[in-house]
Amino acid sequence: PPRPSPPPPDAIRAARRSARLTQTQAGRIVSVTQSTWKRWEAGRHPMPPASFNLFQILTDPNSAISKMMPGGR
């Protein structure tokens, strides 16, 4: 099977903004620094697809998993 492609920088930025998070807060969700998140949004480094998927799951207010997180949405 083909490997998943990294998300485009615009999708990363849109997902973070949709969740109403700063780059620092978004990075904490997937265990990276603010500078790493910034590089992903700038397109200087590809975001691993698994990290993007995890971010989407954990920031989806309808996700049962996100409701179990501290400060669940």
Tab-separated table of N, CA and C in Angstrom:
chain	number	residue	atom	x	y	z
A	1	PRO	N	0.828	-1.205	0.000
A	1	PRO	CA	0.000	0.000	0.000
A	1	PRO	C	0.867	1.262	0.000
A	2	PRO	N	0.394	2.311	-0.643
A	2	PRO	CA	1.175	3.554	-0.670
A	2	PRO	C	1.221	4.211	0.706
A	3	ARG	N	2.325	4.888	0.952
A	3	ARG	CA	2.477	5.601	2.229
A	3	ARG	C	1.629	6.864	2.196
A	4	PRO	N	1.044	7.231	3.335
A	4	PRO	CA	0.274	8.481	3.360
A	4	PRO	C	1.183	9.683	3.138
A	5	SER	N	0.662	10.675	2.467
A	5	SER	CA	1.424	11.909	2.216
A	5	SER	C	1.318	12.844	3.412
A	6	PRO	N	2.373	13.622	3.650
A	6	PRO	CA	2.281	14.625	4.720
A	6	PRO	C	1.192	15.648	4.379
A	7	PRO	N	0.542	16.189	5.382
A	7	PRO	CA	-0.481	17.205	5.104
A	7	PRO	C	0.179	18.489	4.602
A	8	PRO	N	-0.499	19.235	3.739
A	8	PRO	CA	0.071	20.506	3.292
A	8	PRO	C	0.070	21.523	4.430
A	9	PRO	N	1.014	22.456	4.406
A	9	PRO	CA	1.098	23.462	5.477
A	9	PRO	C	-0.215	24.203	5.734
A	10	ASP	N	-0.961	24.513	4.679
A	10	ASP	CA	-2.234	25.220	4.867
A	10	ASP	C	-3.227	24.396	5.673
A	11	ALA	N	-3.226	23.081	5.487
A	11	ALA	CA	-4.128	22.207	6.238
A	11	ALA	C	-3.717	22.149	7.711
A	12	ILE	N	-2.425	22.164	7.961
A	12	ILE	CA	-1.924	22.145	9.342
A	12	ILE	C	-2.352	23.424	10.060
A	13	ARG	N	-2.127	24.542	9.395
A	13	ARG	CA	-2.497	25.847	9.972
A	13	ARG	C	-4.006	25.919	10.189
A	14	ALA	N	-4.784	25.486	9.214
A	14	ALA	CA	-6.246	25.535	9.330
A	14	ALA	C	-6.744	24.660	10.474
A	15	ALA	N	-6.154	23.493	10.648
A	15	ALA	CA	-6.565	22.594	11.729
A	15	ALA	C	-6.277	23.224	13.090
A	16	ARG	N	-5.118	23.858	13.209
A	16	ARG	CA	-4.773	24.510	14.479
A	16	ARG	C	-5.704	25.677	14.757
A	17	ARG	N	-5.938	26.481	13.754
A	17	ARG	CA	-6.814	27.643	13.943
A	17	ARG	C	-8.241	27.222	14.249
A	18	SER	N	-8.679	26.165	13.597
A	18	SER	CA	-10.025	25.648	13.857
A	18	SER	C	-10.170	25.206	15.308
A	19	ALA	N	-9.089	24.672	15.858
A	19	ALA	CA	-9.088	24.241	17.261
A	19	ALA	C	-8.855	25.417	18.213
A	20	ARG	N	-8.597	26.604	17.643
A	20	ARG	CA	-8.357	27.818	18.431
A	20	ARG	C	-7.184	27.666	19.396
A	21	LEU	N	-6.083	27.164	18.836
A	21	LEU	CA	-4.880	26.940	19.637
A	21	LEU	C	-3.714	27.736	19.087
A	22	THR	N	-2.781	28.065	19.972
A	22	THR	CA	-1.524	28.654	19.535
A	22	THR	C	-0.632	27.533	18.999
A	23	GLN	N	0.462	27.907	18.362
A	23	GLN	CA	1.408	26.895	17.904
A	23	GLN	C	1.986	26.123	19.083
A	24	THR	N	2.226	26.800	20.177
A	24	THR	CA	2.759	26.133	21.368
A	24	THR	C	1.767	25.109	21.897
A	25	GLN	N	0.504	25.490	22.011
A	25	GLN	CA	-0.524	24.568	22.510
A	25	GLN	C	-0.699	23.382	21.561
A	26	ALA	N	-0.711	23.661	20.267
A	26	ALA	CA	-0.867	22.582	19.284
A	26	ALA	C	0.302	21.609	19.366
A	27	GLY	N	1.507	22.149	19.505
A	27	GLY	CA	2.687	21.298	19.618
A	27	GLY	C	2.626	20.386	20.827
A	28	ARG	N	2.153	20.923	21.939
A	28	ARG	CA	2.047	20.101	23.151
A	28	ARG	C	1.120	18.913	22.945
A	29	ILE	N	0.079	19.098	22.172
A	29	ILE	CA	-0.882	18.009	21.948
A	29	ILE	C	-0.213	16.814	21.286
A	30	VAL	N	0.722	17.082	20.364
A	30	VAL	CA	1.403	15.978	19.672
A	30	VAL	C	2.855	15.821	20.125
A	31	SER	N	3.182	16.429	21.272
A	31	SER	CA	4.499	16.268	21.915
A	31	SER	C	5.672	16.776	21.088
A	32	VAL	N	5.508	17.969	20.506
A	32	VAL	CA	6.623	18.618	19.816
A	32	VAL	C	6.726	20.057	20.318
A	33	THR	N	7.836	20.698	20.012
A	33	THR	CA	8.044	22.083	20.417
A	33	THR	C	7.286	23.039	19.493
A	34	GLN	N	7.164	24.270	19.957
A	34	GLN	CA	6.539	25.308	19.135
A	34	GLN	C	7.332	25.514	17.849
A	35	SER	N	8.646	25.431	17.933
A	35	SER	CA	9.462	25.645	16.729
A	35	SER	C	9.243	24.544	15.692
A	36	THR	N	9.039	23.316	16.147
A	36	THR	CA	8.733	22.233	15.198
A	36	THR	C	7.391	22.494	14.534
A	37	TRP	N	6.401	22.861	15.331
A	37	TRP	CA	5.074	23.133	14.760
A	37	TRP	C	5.175	24.279	13.742
A	38	LYS	N	5.928	25.297	14.088
A	38	LYS	CA	6.105	26.441	13.198
A	38	LYS	C	6.731	26.004	11.871
A	39	ARG	N	7.726	25.121	11.922
A	39	ARG	CA	8.356	24.607	10.688
A	39	ARG	C	7.350	23.827	9.851
A	40	TRP	N	6.473	23.068	10.497
A	40	TRP	CA	5.443	22.331	9.758
A	40	TRP	C	4.510	23.299	9.039
A	41	GLU	N	4.058	24.331	9.749
A	41	GLU	CA	3.140	25.292	9.136
A	41	GLU	C	3.813	26.102	8.033
A	42	ALA	N	5.099	26.332	8.156
A	42	ALA	CA	5.832	27.102	7.149
A	42	ALA	C	6.219	26.238	5.950
A	43	GLY	N	6.046	24.928	6.069
A	43	GLY	CA	6.413	24.035	4.977
A	43	GLY	C	7.899	23.752	4.893
A	44	ARG	N	8.638	24.098	5.945
A	44	ARG	CA	10.088	23.842	5.947
A	44	ARG	C	10.425	22.412	6.339
A	45	HIS	N	9.475	21.734	6.938
A	45	HIS	CA	9.666	20.344	7.351
A	45	HIS	C	8.311	19.661	7.254
A	46	PRO	N	8.219	18.466	6.660
A	46	PRO	CA	6.911	17.812	6.547
A	46	PRO	C	6.420	17.279	7.898
A	47	MET	N	5.147	17.487	8.149
A	47	MET	CA	4.536	16.947	9.362
A	47	MET	C	4.224	15.476	9.116
A	48	PRO	N	4.617	14.591	10.019
A	48	PRO	CA	4.265	13.182	9.844
A	48	PRO	C	2.744	13.018	9.794
A	49	PRO	N	2.245	12.279	8.823
A	49	PRO	CA	0.797	12.091	8.726
A	49	PRO	C	0.167	11.570	10.019
A	50	ALA	N	0.870	10.708	10.736
A	50	ALA	CA	0.323	10.172	11.989
A	50	ALA	C	0.150	11.280	13.030
A	51	SER	N	1.059	12.243	13.049
A	51	SER	CA	0.932	13.368	13.985
A	51	SER	C	-0.274	14.231	13.630
A	52	PHE	N	-0.489	14.444	12.340
A	52	PHE	CA	-1.645	15.229	11.902
A	52	PHE	C	-2.941	14.508	12.267
A	53	ASN	N	-2.977	13.210	12.014
A	53	ASN	CA	-4.171	12.434	12.366
A	53	ASN	C	-4.434	12.480	13.869
A	54	LEU	N	-3.389	12.326	14.664
A	54	LEU	CA	-3.537	12.389	16.114
A	54	LEU	C	-4.059	13.759	16.540
A	55	PHE	N	-3.493	14.810	15.980
A	55	PHE	CA	-3.946	16.158	16.317
A	55	PHE	C	-5.433	16.316	16.007
A	56	GLN	N	-5.845	15.852	14.846
A	56	GLN	CA	-7.254	15.970	14.457
A	56	GLN	C	-8.161	15.192	15.413
A	57	ILE	N	-7.751	14.012	15.798
A	57	ILE	CA	-8.556	13.201	16.720
A	57	ILE	C	-8.662	13.879	18.079
A	58	LEU	N	-7.536	14.360	18.583
A	58	LEU	CA	-7.522	14.928	19.925
A	58	LEU	C	-8.152	16.311	20.017
A	59	THR	N	-8.309	16.997	18.892
A	59	THR	CA	-8.925	18.320	18.927
A	59	THR	C	-10.357	18.316	18.404
A	60	ASP	N	-10.847	17.177	17.968
A	60	ASP	CA	-12.235	17.075	17.504
A	60	ASP	C	-13.153	17.076	18.718
A	61	PRO	N	-14.001	18.105	18.859
A	61	PRO	CA	-14.853	18.171	20.049
A	61	PRO	C	-15.855	17.019	20.146
A	62	ASN	N	-16.082	16.314	19.053
A	62	ASN	CA	-17.018	15.185	19.070
A	62	ASN	C	-16.333	13.845	19.302
A	63	SER	N	-15.010	13.874	19.426
A	63	SER	CA	-14.248	12.644	19.624
A	63	SER	C	-14.323	12.191	21.080
A	64	ALA	N	-14.647	10.935	21.283
A	64	ALA	CA	-14.682	10.384	22.644
A	64	ALA	C	-13.301	10.477	23.283
A	65	ILE	N	-12.266	10.332	22.483
A	65	ILE	CA	-10.901	10.410	23.003
A	65	ILE	C	-10.616	11.815	23.506
A	66	SER	N	-11.000	12.845	22.740
A	66	SER	CA	-10.713	14.212	23.171
A	66	SER	C	-11.436	14.534	24.476
A	67	LYS	N	-12.579	13.934	24.699
A	67	LYS	CA	-13.332	14.184	25.932
A	67	LYS	C	-12.654	13.550	27.145
A	68	MET	N	-11.778	12.567	26.933
A	68	MET	CA	-11.064	11.941	28.031
A	68	MET	C	-9.777	12.677	28.378
A	69	MET	N	-9.342	13.598	27.519
A	69	MET	CA	-8.109	14.339	27.745
A	69	MET	C	-8.332	15.378	28.842
A	70	PRO	N	-7.247	15.761	29.538
A	70	PRO	CA	-7.390	16.834	30.531
A	70	PRO	C	-7.949	18.081	29.843
A	71	GLY	N	-8.923	18.702	30.450
A	71	GLY	CA	-9.559	19.863	29.847
A	71	GLY	C	-10.363	19.490	28.626
A	72	GLY	N	-10.841	18.238	28.605
A	72	GLY	CA	-11.575	17.704	27.458
A	72	GLY	C	-12.520	18.685	26.821
A	73	ARG	N	-12.539	18.660	25.532
A	73	ARG	CA	-13.323	19.629	24.765
A	73	ARG	C	-14.760	19.216	24.662
